[in-house]
Coordinates of C-alpha atoms and ligand atoms in Angstrom, one line a residue:
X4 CA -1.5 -27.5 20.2
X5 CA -0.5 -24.6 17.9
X6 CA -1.7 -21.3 18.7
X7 CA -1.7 -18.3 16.7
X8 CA -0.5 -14.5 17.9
X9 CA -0.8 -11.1 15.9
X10 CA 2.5 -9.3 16.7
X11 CA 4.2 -8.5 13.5
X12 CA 6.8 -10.8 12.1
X13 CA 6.3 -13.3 14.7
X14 CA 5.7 -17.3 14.0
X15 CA 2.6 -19.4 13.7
X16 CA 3.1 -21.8 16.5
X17 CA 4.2 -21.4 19.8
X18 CA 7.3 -24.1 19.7
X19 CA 11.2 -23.7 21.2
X20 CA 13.2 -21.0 19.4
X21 CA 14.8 -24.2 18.1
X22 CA 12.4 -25.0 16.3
X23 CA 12.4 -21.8 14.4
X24 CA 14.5 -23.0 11.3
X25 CA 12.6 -26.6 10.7
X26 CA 9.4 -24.4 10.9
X27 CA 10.1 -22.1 8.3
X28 CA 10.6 -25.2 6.4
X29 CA 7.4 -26.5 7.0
X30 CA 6.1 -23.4 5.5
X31 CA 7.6 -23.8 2.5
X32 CA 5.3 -26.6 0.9
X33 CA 2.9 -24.5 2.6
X34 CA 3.3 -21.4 1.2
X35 CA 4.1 -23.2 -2.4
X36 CA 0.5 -24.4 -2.2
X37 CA -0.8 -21.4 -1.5
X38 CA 0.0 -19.6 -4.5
X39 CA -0.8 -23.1 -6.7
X40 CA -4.0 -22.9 -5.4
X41 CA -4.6 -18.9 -5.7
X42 CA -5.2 -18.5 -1.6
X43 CA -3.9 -15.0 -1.9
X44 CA -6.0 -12.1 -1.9
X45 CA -5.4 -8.2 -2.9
X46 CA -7.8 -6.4 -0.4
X47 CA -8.2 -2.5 -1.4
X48 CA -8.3 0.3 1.2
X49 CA -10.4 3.4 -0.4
X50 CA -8.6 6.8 0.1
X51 CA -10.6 9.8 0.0
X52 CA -9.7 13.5 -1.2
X53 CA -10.7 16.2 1.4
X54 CA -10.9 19.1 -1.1
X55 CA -13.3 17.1 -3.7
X56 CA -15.0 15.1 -0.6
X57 CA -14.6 12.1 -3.1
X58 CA -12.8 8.7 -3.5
X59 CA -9.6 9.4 -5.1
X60 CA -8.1 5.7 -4.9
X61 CA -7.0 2.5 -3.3
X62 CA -4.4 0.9 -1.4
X63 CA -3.5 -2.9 -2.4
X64 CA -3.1 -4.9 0.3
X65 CA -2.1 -8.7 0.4
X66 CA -4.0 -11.1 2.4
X67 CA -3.7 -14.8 2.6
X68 CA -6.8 -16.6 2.9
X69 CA -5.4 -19.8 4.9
X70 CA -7.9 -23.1 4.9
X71 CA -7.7 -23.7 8.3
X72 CA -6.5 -20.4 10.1
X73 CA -8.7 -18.1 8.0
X74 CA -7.8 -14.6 6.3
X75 CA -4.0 -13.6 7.3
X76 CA -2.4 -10.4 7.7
X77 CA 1.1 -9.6 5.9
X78 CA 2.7 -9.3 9.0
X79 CA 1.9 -12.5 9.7
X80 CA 3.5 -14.3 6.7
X81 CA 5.5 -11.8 4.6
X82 CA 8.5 -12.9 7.0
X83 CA 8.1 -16.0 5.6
X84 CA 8.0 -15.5 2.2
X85 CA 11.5 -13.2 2.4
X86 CA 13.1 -15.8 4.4
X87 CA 12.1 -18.4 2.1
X88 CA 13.1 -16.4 -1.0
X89 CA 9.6 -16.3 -2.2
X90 CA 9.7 -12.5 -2.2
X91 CA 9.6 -12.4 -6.5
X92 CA 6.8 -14.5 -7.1
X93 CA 4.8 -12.7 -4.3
X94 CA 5.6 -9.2 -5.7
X95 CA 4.9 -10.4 -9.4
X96 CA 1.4 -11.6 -8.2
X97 CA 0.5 -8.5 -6.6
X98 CA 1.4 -6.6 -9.4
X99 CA -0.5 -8.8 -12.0
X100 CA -3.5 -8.5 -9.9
X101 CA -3.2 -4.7 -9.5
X102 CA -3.0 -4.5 -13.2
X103 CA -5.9 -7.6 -13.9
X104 CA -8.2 -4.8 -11.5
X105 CA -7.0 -1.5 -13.2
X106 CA -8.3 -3.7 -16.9
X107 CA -11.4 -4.8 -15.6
X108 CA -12.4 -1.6 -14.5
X109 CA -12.2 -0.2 -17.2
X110 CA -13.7 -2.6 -19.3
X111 CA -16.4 -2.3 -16.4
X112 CA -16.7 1.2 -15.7
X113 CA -14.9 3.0 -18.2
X114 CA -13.2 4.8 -16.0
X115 CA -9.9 3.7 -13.6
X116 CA -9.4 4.9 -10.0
X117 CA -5.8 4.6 -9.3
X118 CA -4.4 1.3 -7.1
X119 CA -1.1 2.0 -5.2
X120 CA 1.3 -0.7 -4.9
X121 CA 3.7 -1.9 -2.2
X122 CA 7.1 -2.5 -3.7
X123 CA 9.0 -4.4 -1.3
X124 CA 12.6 -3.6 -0.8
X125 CA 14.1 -6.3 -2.5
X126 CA 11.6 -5.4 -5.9
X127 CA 12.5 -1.8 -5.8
X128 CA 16.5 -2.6 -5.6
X129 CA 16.0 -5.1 -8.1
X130 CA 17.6 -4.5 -11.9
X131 CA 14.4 -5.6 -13.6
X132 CA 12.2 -3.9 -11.6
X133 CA 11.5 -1.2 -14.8
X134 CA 11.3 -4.2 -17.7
X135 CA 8.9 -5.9 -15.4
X136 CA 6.8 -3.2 -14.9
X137 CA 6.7 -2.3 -18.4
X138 CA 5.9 -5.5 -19.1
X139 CA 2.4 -5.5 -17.0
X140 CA 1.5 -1.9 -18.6
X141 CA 1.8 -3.4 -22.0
X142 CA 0.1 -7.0 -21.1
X143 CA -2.9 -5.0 -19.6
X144 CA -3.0 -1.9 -21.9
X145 CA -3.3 0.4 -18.9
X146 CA -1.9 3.8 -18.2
X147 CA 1.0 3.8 -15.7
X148 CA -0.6 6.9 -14.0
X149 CA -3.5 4.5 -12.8
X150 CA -0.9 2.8 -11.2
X151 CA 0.9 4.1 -8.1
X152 CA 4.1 2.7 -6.9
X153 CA 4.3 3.3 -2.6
X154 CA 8.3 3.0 -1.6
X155 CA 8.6 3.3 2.1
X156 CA 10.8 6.2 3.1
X157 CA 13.7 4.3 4.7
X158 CA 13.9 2.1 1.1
X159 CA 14.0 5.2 -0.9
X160 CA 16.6 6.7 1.2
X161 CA 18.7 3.6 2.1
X162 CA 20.9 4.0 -1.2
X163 CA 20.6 7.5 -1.9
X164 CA 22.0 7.2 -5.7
X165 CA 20.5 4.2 -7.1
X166 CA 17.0 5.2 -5.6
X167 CA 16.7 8.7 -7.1
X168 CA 18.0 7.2 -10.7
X169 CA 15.2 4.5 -9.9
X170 CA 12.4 6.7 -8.8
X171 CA 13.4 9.4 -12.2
X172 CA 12.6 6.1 -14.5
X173 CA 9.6 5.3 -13.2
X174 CA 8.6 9.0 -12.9
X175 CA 9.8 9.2 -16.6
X176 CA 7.6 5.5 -17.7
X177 CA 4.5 7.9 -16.4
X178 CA 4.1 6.5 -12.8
X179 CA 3.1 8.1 -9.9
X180 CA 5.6 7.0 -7.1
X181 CA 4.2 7.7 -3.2
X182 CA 6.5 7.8 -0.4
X183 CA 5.1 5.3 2.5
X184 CA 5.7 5.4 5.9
X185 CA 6.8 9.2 6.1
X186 CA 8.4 10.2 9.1
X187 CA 9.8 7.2 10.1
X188 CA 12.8 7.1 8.4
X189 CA 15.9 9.5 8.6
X190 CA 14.8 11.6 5.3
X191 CA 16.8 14.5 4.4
X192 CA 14.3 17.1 3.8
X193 CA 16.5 18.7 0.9
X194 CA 17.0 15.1 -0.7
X195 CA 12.8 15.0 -0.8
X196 CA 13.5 17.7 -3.5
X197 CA 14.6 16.1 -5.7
X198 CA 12.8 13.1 -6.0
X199 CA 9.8 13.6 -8.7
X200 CA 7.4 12.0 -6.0
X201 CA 3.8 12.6 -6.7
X202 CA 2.8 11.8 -3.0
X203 CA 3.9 11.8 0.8
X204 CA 2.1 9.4 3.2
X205 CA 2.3 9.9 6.6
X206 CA 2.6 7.6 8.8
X207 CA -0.7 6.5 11.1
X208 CA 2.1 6.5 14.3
X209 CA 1.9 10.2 14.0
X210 CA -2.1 10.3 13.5
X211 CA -2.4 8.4 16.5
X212 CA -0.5 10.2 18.4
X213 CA -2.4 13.6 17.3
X214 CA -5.1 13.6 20.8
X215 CA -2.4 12.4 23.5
X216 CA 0.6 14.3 22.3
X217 CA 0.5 18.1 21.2
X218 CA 3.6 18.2 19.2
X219 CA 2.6 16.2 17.2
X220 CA 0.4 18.3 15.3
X221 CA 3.1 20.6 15.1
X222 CA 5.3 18.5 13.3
X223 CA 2.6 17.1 11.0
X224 CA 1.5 21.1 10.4
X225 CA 5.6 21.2 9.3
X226 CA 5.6 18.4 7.3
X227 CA 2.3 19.3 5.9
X228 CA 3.7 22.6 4.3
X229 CA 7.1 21.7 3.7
X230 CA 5.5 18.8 1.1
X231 CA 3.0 21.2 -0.3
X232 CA 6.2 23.8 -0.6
X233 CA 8.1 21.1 -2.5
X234 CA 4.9 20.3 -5.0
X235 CA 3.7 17.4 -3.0
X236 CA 0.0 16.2 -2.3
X237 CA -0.5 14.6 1.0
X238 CA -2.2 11.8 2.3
X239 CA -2.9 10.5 6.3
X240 CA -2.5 7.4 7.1
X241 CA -4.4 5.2 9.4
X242 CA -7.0 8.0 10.4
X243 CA -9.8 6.4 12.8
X244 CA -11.7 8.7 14.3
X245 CA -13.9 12.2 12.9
X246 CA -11.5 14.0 15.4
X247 CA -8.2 13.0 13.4
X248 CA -9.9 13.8 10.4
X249 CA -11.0 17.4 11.2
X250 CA -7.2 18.0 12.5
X251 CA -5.9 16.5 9.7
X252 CA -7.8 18.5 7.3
X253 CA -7.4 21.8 9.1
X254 CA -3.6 21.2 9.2
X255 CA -3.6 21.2 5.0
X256 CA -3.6 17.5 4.4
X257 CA -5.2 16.2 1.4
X258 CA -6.5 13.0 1.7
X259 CA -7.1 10.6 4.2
X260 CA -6.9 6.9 4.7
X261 CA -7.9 4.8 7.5
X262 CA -10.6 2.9 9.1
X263 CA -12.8 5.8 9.8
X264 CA -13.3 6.2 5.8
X265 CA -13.0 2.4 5.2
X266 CA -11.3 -0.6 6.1
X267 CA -9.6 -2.7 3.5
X268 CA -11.8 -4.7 1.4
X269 CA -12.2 -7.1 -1.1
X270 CA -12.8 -6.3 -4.7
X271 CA -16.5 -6.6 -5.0
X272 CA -16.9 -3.8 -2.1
X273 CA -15.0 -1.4 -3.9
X274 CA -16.7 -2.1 -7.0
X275 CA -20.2 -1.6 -5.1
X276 CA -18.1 1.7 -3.9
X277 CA -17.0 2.4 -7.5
X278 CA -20.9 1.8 -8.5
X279 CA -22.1 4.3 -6.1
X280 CA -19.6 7.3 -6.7
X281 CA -20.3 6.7 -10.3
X282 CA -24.1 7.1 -9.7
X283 CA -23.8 10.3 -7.4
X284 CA -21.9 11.7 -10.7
X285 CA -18.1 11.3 -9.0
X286 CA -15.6 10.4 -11.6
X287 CA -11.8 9.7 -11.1
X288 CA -10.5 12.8 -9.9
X289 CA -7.1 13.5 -12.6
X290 CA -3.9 11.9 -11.8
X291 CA -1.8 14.4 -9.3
X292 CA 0.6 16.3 -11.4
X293 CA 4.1 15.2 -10.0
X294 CA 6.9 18.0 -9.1
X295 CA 9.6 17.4 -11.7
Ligands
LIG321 P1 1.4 0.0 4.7 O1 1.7 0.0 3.3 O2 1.8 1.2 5.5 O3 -0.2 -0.2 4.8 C1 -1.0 0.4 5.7 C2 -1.4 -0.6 6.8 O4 -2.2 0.1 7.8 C3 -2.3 -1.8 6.3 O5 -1.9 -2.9 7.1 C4 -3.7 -1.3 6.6 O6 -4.6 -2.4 6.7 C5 -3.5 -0.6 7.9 N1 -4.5 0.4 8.2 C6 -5.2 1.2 7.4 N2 -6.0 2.0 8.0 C7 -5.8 1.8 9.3 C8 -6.4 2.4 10.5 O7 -7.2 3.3 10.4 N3 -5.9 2.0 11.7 C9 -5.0 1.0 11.8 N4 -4.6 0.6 13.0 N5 -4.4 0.4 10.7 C10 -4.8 0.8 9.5 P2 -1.7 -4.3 6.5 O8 -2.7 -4.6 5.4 O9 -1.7 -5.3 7.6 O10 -0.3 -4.2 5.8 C11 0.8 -4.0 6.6 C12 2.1 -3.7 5.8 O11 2.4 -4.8 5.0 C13 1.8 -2.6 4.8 O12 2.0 -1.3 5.4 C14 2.9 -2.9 3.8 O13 4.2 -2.4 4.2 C15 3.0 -4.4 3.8 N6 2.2 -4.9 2.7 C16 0.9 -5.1 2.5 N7 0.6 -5.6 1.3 C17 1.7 -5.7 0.6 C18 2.1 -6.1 -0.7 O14 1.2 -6.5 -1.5 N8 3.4 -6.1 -1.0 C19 4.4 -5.7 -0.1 N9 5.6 -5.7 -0.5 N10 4.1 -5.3 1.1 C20 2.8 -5.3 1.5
LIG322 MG1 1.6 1.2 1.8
LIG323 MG1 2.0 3.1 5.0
LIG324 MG1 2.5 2.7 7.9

């Protein structure tokens, strides 16, 4: 029988290696259903400003809602859908959806609190990657400001030229553009400059780390005021406990994510969130002004 594991990236069912390439085209009609039939799900993850003590936005994150095997994890089928060159129609879904949410909630609430969206590497290389994202702002009539575009640090920085001509565009089309991951990557500190980023996140290995390792709160203390130096906000990722949270704040950072504040959820949670910020008088806090 098959049986399913969690580790990122790895396969469904526990066959040969063999059988790794006639498996991935079993998931094809699979996966080709999936989006027929609208399995797919954009959970949000709330992110909350430590100066304002508010909700300041959301993190859109893919889930697949599988018949038999129940609500999946990217890491368990993103692999897939790269390998199977499915990548487009998955990024042009999530971005729809984002845009569908950022509508309705104004329609609903008059007010919009900004969803950041994954680009995956392929999206942010890609040549249409402006023209299509034009193209959502003007289907859906929202600002570009309510929507915030996450680049991991080692996409950004893997083509040095093309990225920063990429990231001025969409800086330039009134987007706010977040570097994910932070840390991870081999960043030049001086490139960081120059990139009209509204937003670092750093990565939850480093938050972690914070009670076990000591350093670690050095380098996040660095990292902390080099990106306030440079004009940039800060946000911690994957923050679980009240004790990361009070270090985190101490050392500067501005916002927090993590399962301490919430897990991701699905839309109607953050709308009953939205509902009751809006009823203890906390509005949208205004978009982060981005270092040119
Ligand atoms: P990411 O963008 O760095 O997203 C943060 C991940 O950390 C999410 O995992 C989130 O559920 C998890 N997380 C948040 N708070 C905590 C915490 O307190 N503790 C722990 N242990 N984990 C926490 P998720 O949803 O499994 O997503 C994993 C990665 O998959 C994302 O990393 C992102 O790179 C990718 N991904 C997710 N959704 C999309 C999407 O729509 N498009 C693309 N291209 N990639 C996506
Ligand atoms: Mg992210
Ligand atoms: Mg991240
Ligand atoms: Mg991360």
């Amino acid at each position: 029988e098959s049986k399913r594991h969690h580790q990122p990236g790895v396969v469904f069912f526990e066959r040969g290696m063999d059988d790794m390439f006639s498996q991935l085209l079993d998931m094809e009609p699979v996966l080709k259903r999936a989006f027929k039939n609208n399995e797919f799900l954009l959970y949000l993850q709330p992110q909350f400003d430590f100066d304002h003590q508010q909700l300041c936005g959301f993190e859109a994150l893919i889930r697949w809602q599988h018949p038999e095997r129940g609500l999946l994890s990217p890491a368990e089928f993103l692999p897939y859908i790269e390998q199977l060159g499915m990548t487009d129609t998955l990024d042009s879904w999530v971005l729809e959806k984002a845009a569908a949410t950022l509508k309705r909630w104004h329609q609903k609430f008059d007010h919009c609190w900004p969803i950041a969206v994954n680009l995956s590497a392929q999206q942010f290389q890609h040549f249409q990657l402006i023209d299509q994202l034009q193209a959502v702002v003007d289907k859906y009539q929202i600002a570009p400001a309510a929507l915030e575009l996450e680049i991991t640090e080692t996409v950004a920085m893997s083509d040095l030229h093309n990225g920063m001509s990429v990231i001025n565009k969409l800086r330039a089309m009134g987007f706010n553009v977040a570097i994910d991951d932070f840390g991870t990557g081999h960043s030049s500190l001086a490139y960081l400059r120059s990139l009209p980023i509204s937003k670092i996140k750093i990565d939850r290995s480093f938050v972690s780390e914070l009670q076990v390792n000591r350093t670690d709160a050095t380098i996040l203390k660095a990292m902390i005021r080099l990106a306030h130096g440079l004009g940039k906000r800060v946000i911690a990722e994957g923050i679980e406990t009240e004790d990361q949270q009070m270090i985190l704040q101490q050392l500067g950072c501005d916002m927090m994510q993590g399962y301490y504040y919430s897990p991701p959820m699905r839309l109607e949670f953050a709308e009953q969130l939205i509902e009751r910020e809006l009823k203890e008088g906390r509005e949208p806090l205004p978009a982060p002004f981005a270092a040119a």
